[in-house]
Coordinates of C-alpha atoms and ligand atoms in Angstrom, one line a residue:
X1 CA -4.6 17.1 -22.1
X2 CA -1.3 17.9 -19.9
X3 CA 0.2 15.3 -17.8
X4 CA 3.1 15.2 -15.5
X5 CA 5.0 12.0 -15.1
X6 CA 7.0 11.0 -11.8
X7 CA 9.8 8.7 -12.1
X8 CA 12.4 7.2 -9.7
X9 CA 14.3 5.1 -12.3
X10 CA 14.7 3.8 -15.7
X11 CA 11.9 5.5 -17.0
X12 CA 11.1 3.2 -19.7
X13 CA 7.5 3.0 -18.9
X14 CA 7.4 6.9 -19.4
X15 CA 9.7 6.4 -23.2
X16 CA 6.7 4.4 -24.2
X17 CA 4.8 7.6 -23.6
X18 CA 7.0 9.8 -25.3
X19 CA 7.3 7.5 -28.5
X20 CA 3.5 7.5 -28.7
X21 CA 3.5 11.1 -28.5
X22 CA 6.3 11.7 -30.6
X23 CA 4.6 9.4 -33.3
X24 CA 1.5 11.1 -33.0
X25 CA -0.3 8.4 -31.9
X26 CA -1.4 10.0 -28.6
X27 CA -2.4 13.7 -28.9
X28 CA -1.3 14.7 -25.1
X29 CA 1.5 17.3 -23.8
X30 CA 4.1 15.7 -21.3
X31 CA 3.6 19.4 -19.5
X32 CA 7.1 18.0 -17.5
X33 CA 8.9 14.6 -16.2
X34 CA 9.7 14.9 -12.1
X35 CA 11.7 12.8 -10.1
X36 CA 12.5 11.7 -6.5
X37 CA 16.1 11.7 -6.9
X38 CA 18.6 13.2 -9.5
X39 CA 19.9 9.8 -11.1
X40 CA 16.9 8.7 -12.6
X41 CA 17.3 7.6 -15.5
X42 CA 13.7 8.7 -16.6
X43 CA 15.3 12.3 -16.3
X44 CA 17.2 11.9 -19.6
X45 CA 15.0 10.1 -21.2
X46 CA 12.7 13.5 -20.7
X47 CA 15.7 16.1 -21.5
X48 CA 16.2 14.4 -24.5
X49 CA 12.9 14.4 -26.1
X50 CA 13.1 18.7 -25.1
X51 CA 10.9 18.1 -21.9
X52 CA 10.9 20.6 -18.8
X53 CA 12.3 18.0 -15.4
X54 CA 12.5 19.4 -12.1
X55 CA 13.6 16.8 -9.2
X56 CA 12.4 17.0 -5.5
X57 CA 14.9 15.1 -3.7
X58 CA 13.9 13.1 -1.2
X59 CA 16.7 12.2 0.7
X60 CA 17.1 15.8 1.0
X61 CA 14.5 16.9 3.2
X62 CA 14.5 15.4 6.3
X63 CA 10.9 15.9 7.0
X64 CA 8.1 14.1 5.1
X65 CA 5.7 16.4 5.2
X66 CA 7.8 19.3 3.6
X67 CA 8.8 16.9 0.6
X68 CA 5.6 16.2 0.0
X69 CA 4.3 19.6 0.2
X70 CA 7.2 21.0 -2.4
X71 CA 6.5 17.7 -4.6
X72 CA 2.4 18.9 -4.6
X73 CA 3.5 22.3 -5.6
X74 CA 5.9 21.5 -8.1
X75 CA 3.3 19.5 -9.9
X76 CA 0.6 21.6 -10.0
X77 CA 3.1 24.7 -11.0
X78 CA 2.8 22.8 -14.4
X79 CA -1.0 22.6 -14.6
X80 CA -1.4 18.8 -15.2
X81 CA -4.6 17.6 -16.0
X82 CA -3.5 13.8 -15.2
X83 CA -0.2 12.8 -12.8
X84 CA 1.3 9.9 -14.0
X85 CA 3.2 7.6 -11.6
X86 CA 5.4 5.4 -13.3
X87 CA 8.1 3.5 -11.6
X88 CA 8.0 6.2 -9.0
X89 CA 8.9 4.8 -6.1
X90 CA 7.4 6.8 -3.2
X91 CA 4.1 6.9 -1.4
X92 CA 2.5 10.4 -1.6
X93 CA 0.6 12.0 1.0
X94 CA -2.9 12.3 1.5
X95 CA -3.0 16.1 0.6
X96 CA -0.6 15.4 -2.5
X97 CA -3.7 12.7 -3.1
X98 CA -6.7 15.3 -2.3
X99 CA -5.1 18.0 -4.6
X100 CA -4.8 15.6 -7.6
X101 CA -8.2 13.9 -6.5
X102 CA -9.0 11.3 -9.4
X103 CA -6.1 13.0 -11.2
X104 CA -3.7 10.7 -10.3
X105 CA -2.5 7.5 -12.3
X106 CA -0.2 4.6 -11.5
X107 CA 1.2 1.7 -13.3
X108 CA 1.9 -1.0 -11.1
X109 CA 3.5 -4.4 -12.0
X110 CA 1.2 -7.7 -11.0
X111 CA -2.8 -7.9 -11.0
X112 CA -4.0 -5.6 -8.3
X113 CA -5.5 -6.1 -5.6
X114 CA -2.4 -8.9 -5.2
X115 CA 0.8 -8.0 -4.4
X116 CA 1.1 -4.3 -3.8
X117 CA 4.0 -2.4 -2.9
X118 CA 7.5 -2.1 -4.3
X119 CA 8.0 -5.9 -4.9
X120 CA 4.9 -6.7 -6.6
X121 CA 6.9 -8.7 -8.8
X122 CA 9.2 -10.7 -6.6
X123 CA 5.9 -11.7 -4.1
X124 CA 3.8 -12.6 -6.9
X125 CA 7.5 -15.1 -7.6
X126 CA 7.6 -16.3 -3.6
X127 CA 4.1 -17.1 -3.7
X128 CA 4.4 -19.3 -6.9
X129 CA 1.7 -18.1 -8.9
X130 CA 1.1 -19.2 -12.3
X131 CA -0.5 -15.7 -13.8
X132 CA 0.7 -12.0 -12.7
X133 CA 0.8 -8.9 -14.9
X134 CA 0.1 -5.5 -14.9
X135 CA -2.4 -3.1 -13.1
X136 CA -3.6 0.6 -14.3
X137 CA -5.0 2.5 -11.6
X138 CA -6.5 5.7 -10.1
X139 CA -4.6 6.2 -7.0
X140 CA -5.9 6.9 -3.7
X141 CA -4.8 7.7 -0.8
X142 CA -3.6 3.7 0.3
X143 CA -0.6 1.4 -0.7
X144 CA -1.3 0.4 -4.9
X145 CA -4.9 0.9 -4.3
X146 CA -7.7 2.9 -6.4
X147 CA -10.2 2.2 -9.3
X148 CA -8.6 0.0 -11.7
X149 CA -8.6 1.2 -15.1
X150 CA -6.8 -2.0 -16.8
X151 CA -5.2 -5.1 -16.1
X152 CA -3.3 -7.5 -18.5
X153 CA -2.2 -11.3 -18.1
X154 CA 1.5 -12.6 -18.3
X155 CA 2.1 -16.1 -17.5
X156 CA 4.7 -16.7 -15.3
X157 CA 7.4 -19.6 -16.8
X158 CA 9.0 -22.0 -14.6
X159 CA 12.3 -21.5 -13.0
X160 CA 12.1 -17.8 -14.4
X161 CA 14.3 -14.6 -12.3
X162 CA 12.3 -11.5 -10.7
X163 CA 14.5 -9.6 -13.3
X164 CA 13.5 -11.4 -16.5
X165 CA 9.7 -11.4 -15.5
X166 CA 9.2 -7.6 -14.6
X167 CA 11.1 -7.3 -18.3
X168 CA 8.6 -9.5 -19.5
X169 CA 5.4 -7.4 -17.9
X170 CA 6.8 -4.1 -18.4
X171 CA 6.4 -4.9 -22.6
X172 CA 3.0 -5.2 -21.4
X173 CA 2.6 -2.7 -19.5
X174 CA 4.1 -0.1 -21.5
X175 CA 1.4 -1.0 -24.3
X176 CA -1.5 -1.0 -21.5
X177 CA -0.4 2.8 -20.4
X178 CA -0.1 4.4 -23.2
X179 CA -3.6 2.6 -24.1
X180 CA -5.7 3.6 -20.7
X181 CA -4.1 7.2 -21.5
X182 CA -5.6 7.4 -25.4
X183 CA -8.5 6.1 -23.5
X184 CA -8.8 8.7 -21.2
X185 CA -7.8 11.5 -23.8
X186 CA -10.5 10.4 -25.9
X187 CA -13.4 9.9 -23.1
Ligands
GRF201 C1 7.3 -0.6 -13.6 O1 7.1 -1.9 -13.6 C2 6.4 0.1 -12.6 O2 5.1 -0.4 -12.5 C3 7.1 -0.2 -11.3 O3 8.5 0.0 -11.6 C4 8.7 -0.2 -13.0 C5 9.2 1.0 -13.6 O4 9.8 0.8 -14.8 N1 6.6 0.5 -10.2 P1 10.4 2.0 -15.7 O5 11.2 2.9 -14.8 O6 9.2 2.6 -16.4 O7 11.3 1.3 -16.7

């Protein structure tokens, strides 16, 4: 299996992924790591594990549709059989979404359906809930949405910063990727 992984940031989510692989413990290819921008961290991560990157800048393109377009066939130039969003921080297009139909994975950080979007965290905070954690998805063409795959529990402790929580959930949620993606190599 061939997967392409899409970051925006730290890319720790996707180091998880390389460790496994680099341990043996998950017998994929990381076919290449691409990212919105050209400081994302994620990027190094990949370049120093001896992975192809290729960035599709976003703030360089002032029309949507042509990002999206050159993202779609930057991918698929690398012949992924999965596309792995993690901690990539952009909403893709329905024809990104149609031509990696059931293809295309996303980590997300709180219990899905609740509290989508890029501050899953810090609304699952406002609203005061008690549990949150972390979701595993197929994406579709909507905001976080698409069959879930998995979903793990992390209590949230009182008093505790957006920060120290989303550290707390992405231990979890490295574990639960690289997990749902043995899964799906082995089914
Ligand atoms: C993860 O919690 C992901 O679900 C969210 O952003 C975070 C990315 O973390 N969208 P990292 O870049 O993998 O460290």
């Amino acid at each position: 299996m061939r997967i392409v992984v899409l970051v925006s940031g730290s890319g720790s989510n996707l180091q998880a992924v390389i460790d496994a692989v680099q341990a043996g413990d998950l017998p994929l290819e990381i076919a290449a790591v691409g990212a919105d921008r050209v400081d994302a961290y994620g990027l190094e991560r990949a370049e120093a594990a001896g992975i192809s990157t290729f960035v599709v800048p976003f703030r360089e393109y002032s029309d949507r549709s042509v990002w999206d377009a050159e993202l779609t066939r930057t991918v698929a130039s690398y012949e992924p059989d999965v596309v792995v969003s993690s901690g990539f921080m952009r909403i893709v297009s329905a024809s990104f979404i149609e031509t990696f139909h059931g293809r295309y994975l996303n980590t997300h950080p709180a219990l899905l359906p609740a509290f989508p979007g890029a501050h899953g965290v810090r609304d699952a905070l406002a609203y005061g809930v008690k549990v949150t954690g972390c979701t595993v998805h197929w994406a579709d063409a909507g905001v976080d949405t698409g069959p879930i795959i998995a979903q793990e529990a992390v209590e949230v402790r009182d008093g505790e910063a957006e920060a120290e929580l989303h550290e707390r959930i992405k231990q979890v949620e490295r574990r639960l990727l690289v997990r749902t993606l043995s899964e799906i190599v082995q089914n």
